[in-house]
Amino acid sequence: MAGALMLDHVSITVSDLPRAARFYDAVMAALRVPCVWREADAIGYGTRNSADDDSHTYLTIRATGAAIQADRRHWCFRAPDRAAVAAFHAAGLAHGGADDGAPGPRPHYHAHYHAAFLLDPDGNRVEAVCHRPA
């Protein structure tokens, strides 16, 4: 099991789905992750796993109807390259997010760790990372 993807799917809760949709549609598009469904109380991104192909990760943004308590939890998304990390950060800032760490190297993690951090409109901390050399 070494080297396997650890997460199958995750859900992030938000207080205002239309506001969050603008942010997540933009940052997921920057990471080349498609929006695959949309309902009144939730949005899905990515590809769901199946019995024939379990190599994916799936994200749901779900409305709670209540205020979100921002805390130290965060979600990190894989970026296909460093340009996508920068695009993620710029798209998030342009669509209601706040900077929580500009795109750049994070050598204290490893020599090629290149990431950016944002707070979504509810204060959820999200990150994009590329582990590959430039």
Tab-separated table of N, CA and C in Angstrom:
chain	number	residue	atom	x	y	z
A	1	MET	N	0.814	-1.201	0.000
A	1	MET	CA	0.000	0.000	0.000
A	1	MET	C	0.858	1.266	0.000
A	2	ALA	N	2.150	1.129	0.190
A	2	ALA	CA	3.027	2.295	0.182
A	2	ALA	C	2.903	3.027	-1.148
A	3	GLY	N	2.841	4.337	-1.078
A	3	GLY	CA	2.729	5.146	-2.282
A	3	GLY	C	1.312	5.330	-2.769
A	4	ALA	N	0.343	4.699	-2.128
A	4	ALA	CA	-1.051	4.826	-2.548
A	4	ALA	C	-1.597	6.197	-2.167
A	5	LEU	N	-2.578	6.670	-2.936
A	5	LEU	CA	-3.259	7.901	-2.559
A	5	LEU	C	-4.005	7.652	-1.261
A	6	MET	N	-3.839	8.513	-0.281
A	6	MET	CA	-4.449	8.293	1.017
A	6	MET	C	-5.925	8.668	1.037
A	7	LEU	N	-6.301	9.750	0.381
A	7	LEU	CA	-7.672	10.227	0.455
A	7	LEU	C	-8.471	9.837	-0.780
A	8	ASP	N	-9.670	9.359	-0.546
A	8	ASP	CA	-10.592	9.039	-1.620
A	8	ASP	C	-11.434	10.268	-1.962
A	9	HIS	N	-12.022	10.879	-0.933
A	9	HIS	CA	-12.822	12.090	-1.145
A	9	HIS	C	-12.906	12.882	0.152
A	10	VAL	N	-13.171	14.170	0.012
A	10	VAL	CA	-13.340	15.058	1.150
A	10	VAL	C	-14.481	16.020	0.866
A	11	SER	N	-15.030	16.581	1.937
A	11	SER	CA	-16.050	17.620	1.832
A	11	SER	C	-15.591	18.832	2.631
A	12	ILE	N	-15.788	20.005	2.062
A	12	ILE	CA	-15.508	21.263	2.740
A	12	ILE	C	-16.841	21.964	2.917
A	13	THR	N	-17.131	22.409	4.128
A	13	THR	CA	-18.392	23.087	4.373
A	13	THR	C	-18.228	24.595	4.258
A	14	VAL	N	-19.270	25.222	3.736
A	14	VAL	CA	-19.290	26.668	3.525
A	14	VAL	C	-20.642	27.215	3.967
A	15	SER	N	-20.675	28.497	4.285
A	15	SER	CA	-21.929	29.110	4.735
A	15	SER	C	-22.767	29.639	3.586
A	16	ASP	N	-22.126	30.012	2.482
A	16	ASP	CA	-22.809	30.644	1.356
A	16	ASP	C	-22.338	29.963	0.077
A	17	LEU	N	-23.121	29.032	-0.444
A	17	LEU	CA	-22.684	28.242	-1.590
A	17	LEU	C	-22.450	29.067	-2.851
A	18	PRO	N	-23.320	30.009	-3.227
A	18	PRO	CA	-23.018	30.793	-4.434
A	18	PRO	C	-21.696	31.559	-4.335
A	19	ARG	N	-21.409	32.116	-3.170
A	19	ARG	CA	-20.133	32.827	-2.972
A	19	ARG	C	-18.965	31.843	-3.056
A	20	ALA	N	-19.113	30.699	-2.397
A	20	ALA	CA	-18.057	29.683	-2.429
A	20	ALA	C	-17.872	29.123	-3.833
A	21	ALA	N	-18.961	28.988	-4.583
A	21	ALA	CA	-18.883	28.445	-5.945
A	21	ALA	C	-17.991	29.311	-6.821
A	22	ARG	N	-18.098	30.611	-6.704
A	22	ARG	CA	-17.248	31.496	-7.500
A	22	ARG	C	-15.772	31.235	-7.203
A	23	PHE	N	-15.451	31.078	-5.931
A	23	PHE	CA	-14.077	30.816	-5.502
A	23	PHE	C	-13.621	29.429	-5.964
A	24	TYR	N	-14.363	28.381	-5.622
A	24	TYR	CA	-13.924	27.015	-5.937
A	24	TYR	C	-13.969	26.717	-7.433
A	25	ASP	N	-14.932	27.263	-8.156
A	25	ASP	CA	-14.914	27.093	-9.614
A	25	ASP	C	-13.619	27.648	-10.192
A	26	ALA	N	-13.179	28.796	-9.687
A	26	ALA	CA	-11.967	29.443	-10.201
A	26	ALA	C	-10.707	28.684	-9.813
A	27	VAL	N	-10.562	28.318	-8.533
A	27	VAL	CA	-9.317	27.659	-8.121
A	27	VAL	C	-9.227	26.236	-8.664
A	28	MET	N	-10.334	25.531	-8.751
A	28	MET	CA	-10.297	24.179	-9.309
A	28	MET	C	-10.000	24.222	-10.806
A	29	ALA	N	-10.547	25.201	-11.526
A	29	ALA	CA	-10.229	25.349	-12.953
A	29	ALA	C	-8.744	25.640	-13.130
A	30	ALA	N	-8.156	26.442	-12.251
A	30	ALA	CA	-6.728	26.738	-12.330
A	30	ALA	C	-5.889	25.481	-12.137
A	31	LEU	N	-6.411	24.532	-11.360
A	31	LEU	CA	-5.709	23.266	-11.128
A	31	LEU	C	-6.116	22.190	-12.132
A	32	ARG	N	-6.964	22.575	-13.090
A	32	ARG	CA	-7.446	21.675	-14.151
A	32	ARG	C	-8.306	20.539	-13.619
A	33	VAL	N	-9.081	20.846	-12.573
A	33	VAL	CA	-10.008	19.880	-11.985
A	33	VAL	C	-11.420	20.309	-12.372
A	34	PRO	N	-12.161	19.462	-13.074
A	34	PRO	CA	-13.484	19.864	-13.549
A	34	PRO	C	-14.560	19.836	-12.465
A	35	CYS	N	-15.510	20.739	-12.610
A	35	CYS	CA	-16.746	20.671	-11.816
A	35	CYS	C	-17.612	19.627	-12.513
A	36	VAL	N	-18.050	18.611	-11.763
A	36	VAL	CA	-18.768	17.501	-12.393
A	36	VAL	C	-20.241	17.426	-12.016
A	37	TRP	N	-20.659	18.147	-11.000
A	37	TRP	CA	-22.078	18.242	-10.689
A	37	TRP	C	-22.338	19.434	-9.778
A	38	ARG	N	-23.570	19.886	-9.814
A	38	ARG	CA	-23.979	21.068	-9.053
A	38	ARG	C	-25.435	20.885	-8.641
A	39	GLU	N	-25.701	21.037	-7.355
A	39	GLU	CA	-27.059	20.993	-6.820
A	39	GLU	C	-27.275	22.219	-5.951
A	40	ALA	N	-28.456	22.363	-5.403
A	40	ALA	CA	-28.785	23.541	-4.598
A	40	ALA	C	-27.914	23.672	-3.353
A	41	ASP	N	-27.455	22.537	-2.796
A	41	ASP	CA	-26.701	22.606	-1.543
A	41	ASP	C	-25.286	22.044	-1.627
A	42	ALA	N	-24.810	21.694	-2.834
A	42	ALA	CA	-23.463	21.128	-2.942
A	42	ALA	C	-22.946	21.190	-4.380
A	43	ILE	N	-21.617	21.141	-4.489
A	43	ILE	CA	-20.927	21.145	-5.779
A	43	ILE	C	-19.841	20.074	-5.706
A	44	GLY	N	-19.633	19.343	-6.797
A	44	GLY	CA	-18.605	18.311	-6.828
A	44	GLY	C	-17.549	18.587	-7.877
A	45	TYR	N	-16.300	18.281	-7.533
A	45	TYR	CA	-15.160	18.485	-8.431
A	45	TYR	C	-14.333	17.200	-8.498
A	46	GLY	N	-13.824	16.907	-9.672
A	46	GLY	CA	-12.927	15.771	-9.828
A	46	GLY	C	-13.615	14.561	-10.408
A	47	THR	N	-13.055	13.415	-10.113
A	47	THR	CA	-13.572	12.149	-10.622
A	47	THR	C	-13.783	11.197	-9.460
A	48	ARG	N	-14.964	10.643	-9.372
A	48	ARG	CA	-15.229	9.642	-8.341
A	48	ARG	C	-14.554	8.335	-8.724
A	49	ASN	N	-14.130	7.603	-7.724
A	49	ASN	CA	-13.533	6.299	-7.957
A	49	ASN	C	-14.597	5.269	-8.313
A	50	SER	N	-14.145	4.206	-8.951
A	50	SER	CA	-15.027	3.100	-9.315
A	50	SER	C	-14.282	1.793	-9.064
A	51	ALA	N	-14.978	0.696	-9.231
A	51	ALA	CA	-14.347	-0.612	-9.068
A	51	ALA	C	-13.242	-0.830	-10.100
A	52	ASP	N	-13.372	-0.199	-11.252
A	52	ASP	CA	-12.401	-0.363	-12.330
A	52	ASP	C	-11.237	0.618	-12.276
A	53	ASP	N	-11.396	1.733	-11.548
A	53	ASP	CA	-10.358	2.770	-11.505
A	53	ASP	C	-10.478	3.537	-10.193
A	54	ASP	N	-9.588	3.246	-9.260
A	54	ASP	CA	-9.635	3.910	-7.953
A	54	ASP	C	-8.432	4.831	-7.742
A	55	SER	N	-8.021	5.527	-8.791
A	55	SER	CA	-6.833	6.378	-8.735
A	55	SER	C	-7.155	7.866	-8.606
A	56	HIS	N	-8.349	8.200	-8.147
A	56	HIS	CA	-8.794	9.588	-8.146
A	56	HIS	C	-9.062	10.109	-6.730
A	57	THR	N	-9.218	11.410	-6.637
A	57	THR	CA	-9.672	12.075	-5.422
A	57	THR	C	-10.818	12.994	-5.818
A	58	TYR	N	-11.809	13.093	-4.951
A	58	TYR	CA	-13.026	13.826	-5.254
A	58	TYR	C	-13.294	14.844	-4.147
A	59	LEU	N	-13.777	16.014	-4.517
A	59	LEU	CA	-14.053	17.083	-3.567
A	59	LEU	C	-15.505	17.514	-3.666
A	60	THR	N	-16.157	17.633	-2.520
A	60	THR	CA	-17.501	18.198	-2.450
A	60	THR	C	-17.446	19.473	-1.618
A	61	ILE	N	-18.068	20.532	-2.125
A	61	ILE	CA	-18.268	21.764	-1.365
A	61	ILE	C	-19.729	21.742	-0.963
A	62	ARG	N	-19.990	21.750	0.337
A	62	ARG	CA	-21.344	21.553	0.847
A	62	ARG	C	-21.779	22.728	1.712
A	63	ALA	N	-22.967	23.260	1.424
A	63	ALA	CA	-23.529	24.370	2.203
A	63	ALA	C	-24.042	23.869	3.547
A	64	THR	N	-23.785	24.641	4.594
A	64	THR	CA	-24.275	24.283	5.926
A	64	THR	C	-25.447	25.149	6.360
A	65	GLY	N	-25.538	26.355	5.796
A	65	GLY	CA	-26.574	27.282	6.239
A	65	GLY	C	-26.220	27.965	7.543
A	66	ALA	N	-25.015	27.749	8.040
A	66	ALA	CA	-24.579	28.354	9.297
A	66	ALA	C	-23.157	28.885	9.120
A	67	ALA	N	-22.759	29.731	10.036
A	67	ALA	CA	-21.395	30.271	10.001
A	67	ALA	C	-20.385	29.143	10.171
A	68	ILE	N	-19.253	29.282	9.515
A	68	ILE	CA	-18.175	28.300	9.594
A	68	ILE	C	-17.161	28.779	10.622
A	69	GLN	N	-16.734	27.882	11.482
A	69	GLN	CA	-15.700	28.199	12.457
A	69	GLN	C	-14.340	27.939	11.817
A	70	ALA	N	-13.645	28.997	11.429
A	70	ALA	CA	-12.310	28.834	10.846
A	70	ALA	C	-11.359	28.354	11.937
A	71	ASP	N	-10.604	27.325	11.641
A	71	ASP	CA	-9.627	26.809	12.597
A	71	ASP	C	-8.372	26.410	11.834
A	72	ARG	N	-7.546	25.584	12.376
A	72	ARG	CA	-6.251	25.276	11.775
A	72	ARG	C	-6.302	24.168	10.721
A	73	ARG	N	-7.446	23.561	10.466
A	73	ARG	CA	-7.505	22.519	9.437
A	73	ARG	C	-7.287	23.148	8.062
A	74	HIS	N	-6.757	22.355	7.165
A	74	HIS	CA	-6.622	22.840	5.787
A	74	HIS	C	-6.612	21.666	4.829
A	75	TRP	N	-6.877	21.995	3.584
A	75	TRP	CA	-6.920	21.003	2.516
A	75	TRP	C	-5.885	21.401	1.487
A	76	CYS	N	-5.112	20.417	1.041
A	76	CYS	CA	-4.072	20.678	0.053
A	76	CYS	C	-4.407	19.920	-1.227
A	77	PHE	N	-4.377	20.646	-2.339
A	77	PHE	CA	-4.682	20.086	-3.649
A	77	PHE	C	-3.403	19.960	-4.461
A	78	ARG	N	-3.284	18.865	-5.191
A	78	ARG	CA	-2.127	18.659	-6.068
A	78	ARG	C	-2.242	19.561	-7.288
A	79	ALA	N	-1.150	20.176	-7.631
A	79	ALA	CA	-1.083	20.997	-8.846
A	79	ALA	C	-0.220	20.264	-9.863
A	80	PRO	N	-0.604	20.306	-11.132
A	80	PRO	CA	0.179	19.593	-12.140
A	80	PRO	C	1.548	20.218	-12.407
A	81	ASP	N	1.702	21.491	-12.075
A	81	ASP	CA	2.980	22.171	-12.283
A	81	ASP	C	2.986	23.461	-11.462
A	82	ARG	N	4.116	24.134	-11.435
A	82	ARG	CA	4.243	25.361	-10.639
A	82	ARG	C	3.383	26.495	-11.188
A	83	ALA	N	3.190	26.519	-12.495
A	83	ALA	CA	2.320	27.548	-13.077
A	83	ALA	C	0.894	27.399	-12.552
A	84	ALA	N	0.447	26.178	-12.347
A	84	ALA	CA	-0.898	25.957	-11.812
A	84	ALA	C	-1.001	26.424	-10.360
A	85	VAL	N	0.084	26.300	-9.601
A	85	VAL	CA	0.102	26.824	-8.225
A	85	VAL	C	-0.128	28.335	-8.259
A	86	ALA	N	0.586	29.025	-9.126
A	86	ALA	CA	0.422	30.479	-9.251
A	86	ALA	C	-0.975	30.832	-9.751
A	87	ALA	N	-1.499	30.072	-10.702
A	87	ALA	CA	-2.846	30.327	-11.230
A	87	ALA	C	-3.903	30.106	-10.162
A	88	PHE	N	-3.737	29.075	-9.343
A	88	PHE	CA	-4.630	28.795	-8.206
A	88	PHE	C	-4.686	30.012	-7.278
A	89	HIS	N	-3.526	30.526	-6.917
A	89	HIS	CA	-3.442	31.650	-5.988
A	89	HIS	C	-4.099	32.896	-6.583
A	90	ALA	N	-3.769	33.210	-7.823
A	90	ALA	CA	-4.337	34.397	-8.482
A	90	ALA	C	-5.844	34.264	-8.638
A	91	ALA	N	-6.325	33.090	-9.031
A	91	ALA	CA	-7.768	32.879	-9.209
A	91	ALA	C	-8.502	33.013	-7.881
A	92	GLY	N	-7.924	32.474	-6.830
A	92	GLY	CA	-8.552	32.579	-5.516
A	92	GLY	C	-8.655	34.011	-5.031
A	93	LEU	N	-7.588	34.781	-5.217
A	93	LEU	CA	-7.617	36.195	-4.812
A	93	LEU	C	-8.644	36.974	-5.622
A	94	ALA	N	-8.773	36.652	-6.894
A	94	ALA	CA	-9.714	37.359	-7.771
A	94	ALA	C	-11.165	36.977	-7.519
A	95	HIS	N	-11.393	35.892	-6.763
A	95	HIS	CA	-12.757	35.403	-6.562
A	95	HIS	C	-13.124	35.283	-5.083
A	96	GLY	N	-12.641	36.212	-4.272
A	96	GLY	CA	-13.099	36.319	-2.892
A	96	GLY	C	-12.225	35.686	-1.844
A	97	GLY	N	-11.110	35.082	-2.241
A	97	GLY	CA	-10.208	34.487	-1.270
A	97	GLY	C	-9.226	35.505	-0.716
A	98	ALA	N	-8.521	35.110	0.323
A	98	ALA	CA	-7.502	35.956	0.941
A	98	ALA	C	-6.167	35.215	0.931
A	99	ASP	N	-5.097	35.965	0.744
A	99	ASP	CA	-3.754	35.388	0.731
A	99	ASP	C	-3.410	34.832	2.104
A	100	ASP	N	-2.849	33.620	2.108
A	100	ASP	CA	-2.344	33.030	3.346
A	100	ASP	C	-0.966	32.423	3.110
A	101	GLY	N	-0.326	32.839	2.012
A	101	GLY	CA	1.009	32.367	1.666
A	101	GLY	C	1.187	32.382	0.162
A	102	ALA	N	1.948	33.328	-0.334
A	102	ALA	CA	2.140	33.511	-1.776
A	102	ALA	C	2.804	32.286	-2.407
A	103	PRO	N	2.614	32.103	-3.712
A	103	PRO	CA	3.268	30.985	-4.401
A	103	PRO	C	4.786	31.068	-4.258
A	104	GLY	N	5.381	29.932	-3.975
A	104	GLY	CA	6.828	29.897	-3.876
A	104	GLY	C	7.321	28.626	-3.235
A	105	PRO	N	8.642	28.498	-3.151
A	105	PRO	CA	9.241	27.294	-2.573
A	105	PRO	C	9.017	27.241	-1.064
A	106	ARG	N	8.909	26.040	-0.565
A	106	ARG	CA	8.818	25.771	0.873
A	106	ARG	C	9.869	24.699	1.182
A	107	PRO	N	11.173	25.085	1.143
A	107	PRO	CA	12.241	24.089	1.269
A	107	PRO	C	12.283	23.375	2.616
A	108	HIS	N	11.594	23.899	3.620
A	108	HIS	CA	11.567	23.209	4.907
A	108	HIS	C	10.739	21.923	4.827
A	109	TYR	N	9.913	21.761	3.766
A	109	TYR	CA	9.206	20.497	3.540
A	109	TYR	C	10.069	19.559	2.719
A	110	HIS	N	10.533	20.000	1.555
A	110	HIS	CA	11.555	19.305	0.775
A	110	HIS	C	12.034	20.250	-0.334
A	111	ALA	N	13.084	19.879	-1.011
A	111	ALA	CA	13.770	20.780	-1.947
A	111	ALA	C	12.895	21.294	-3.083
A	112	HIS	N	11.881	20.537	-3.502
A	112	HIS	CA	11.072	20.943	-4.651
A	112	HIS	C	9.640	21.331	-4.282
A	113	TYR	N	9.328	21.386	-3.000
A	113	TYR	CA	7.967	21.724	-2.553
A	113	TYR	C	7.663	23.168	-2.943
A	114	HIS	N	6.684	23.345	-3.816
A	114	HIS	CA	6.305	24.670	-4.313
A	114	HIS	C	4.802	24.819	-4.085
A	115	ALA	N	4.391	25.779	-3.257
A	115	ALA	CA	3.000	25.844	-2.833
A	115	ALA	C	2.503	27.272	-2.701
A	116	ALA	N	1.181	27.381	-2.599
A	116	ALA	CA	0.513	28.645	-2.292
A	116	ALA	C	-0.651	28.331	-1.367
A	117	PHE	N	-0.984	29.271	-0.496
A	117	PHE	CA	-2.054	29.097	0.482
A	117	PHE	C	-3.069	30.226	0.357
A	118	LEU	N	-4.332	29.876	0.507
A	118	LEU	CA	-5.436	30.839	0.482
A	118	LEU	C	-6.399	30.548	1.618
A	119	LEU	N	-7.152	31.556	1.991
A	119	LEU	CA	-8.338	31.371	2.824
A	119	LEU	C	-9.522	31.568	1.907
A	120	ASP	N	-10.450	30.593	1.893
A	120	ASP	CA	-11.648	30.762	1.068
A	120	ASP	C	-12.546	31.810	1.707
A	121	PRO	N	-13.650	32.185	1.104
A	121	PRO	CA	-14.495	33.244	1.679
A	121	PRO	C	-15.016	32.957	3.088
A	122	ASP	N	-15.015	31.690	3.524
A	122	ASP	CA	-15.429	31.342	4.886
A	122	ASP	C	-14.261	31.190	5.842
A	123	GLY	N	-13.039	31.351	5.349
A	123	GLY	CA	-11.862	31.199	6.198
A	123	GLY	C	-11.261	29.806	6.183
A	124	ASN	N	-11.808	28.881	5.380
A	124	ASN	CA	-11.184	27.570	5.231
A	124	ASN	C	-9.826	27.753	4.557
A	125	ARG	N	-8.797	27.107	5.075
A	125	ARG	CA	-7.444	27.231	4.513
A	125	ARG	C	-7.249	26.158	3.449
A	126	VAL	N	-6.899	26.600	2.247
A	126	VAL	CA	-6.650	25.674	1.138
A	126	VAL	C	-5.271	25.954	0.560
A	127	GLU	N	-4.664	24.913	0.029
A	127	GLU	CA	-3.301	24.987	-0.488
A	127	GLU	C	-3.254	24.276	-1.830
A	128	ALA	N	-2.386	24.727	-2.702
A	128	ALA	CA	-2.028	23.991	-3.913
A	128	ALA	C	-0.532	23.734	-3.848
A	129	VAL	N	-0.123	22.513	-4.213
A	129	VAL	CA	1.294	22.153	-4.157
A	129	VAL	C	1.713	21.387	-5.405
A	130	CYS	N	2.936	21.667	-5.821
A	130	CYS	CA	3.616	20.897	-6.857
A	130	CYS	C	4.902	20.386	-6.231
A	131	HIS	N	5.129	19.089	-6.321
A	131	HIS	CA	6.319	18.466	-5.714
A	131	HIS	C	7.454	18.288	-6.708
A	132	ARG	N	7.218	18.599	-7.952
A	132	ARG	CA	8.201	18.350	-9.014
A	132	ARG	C	9.202	19.496	-9.137
A	133	PRO	N	10.415	19.190	-9.591
A	133	PRO	CA	11.369	20.265	-9.862
A	133	PRO	C	10.847	21.172	-10.968
A	134	ALA	N	11.338	22.380	-11.009
A	134	ALA	CA	10.871	23.367	-11.997
A	134	ALA	C	10.889	22.858	-13.407
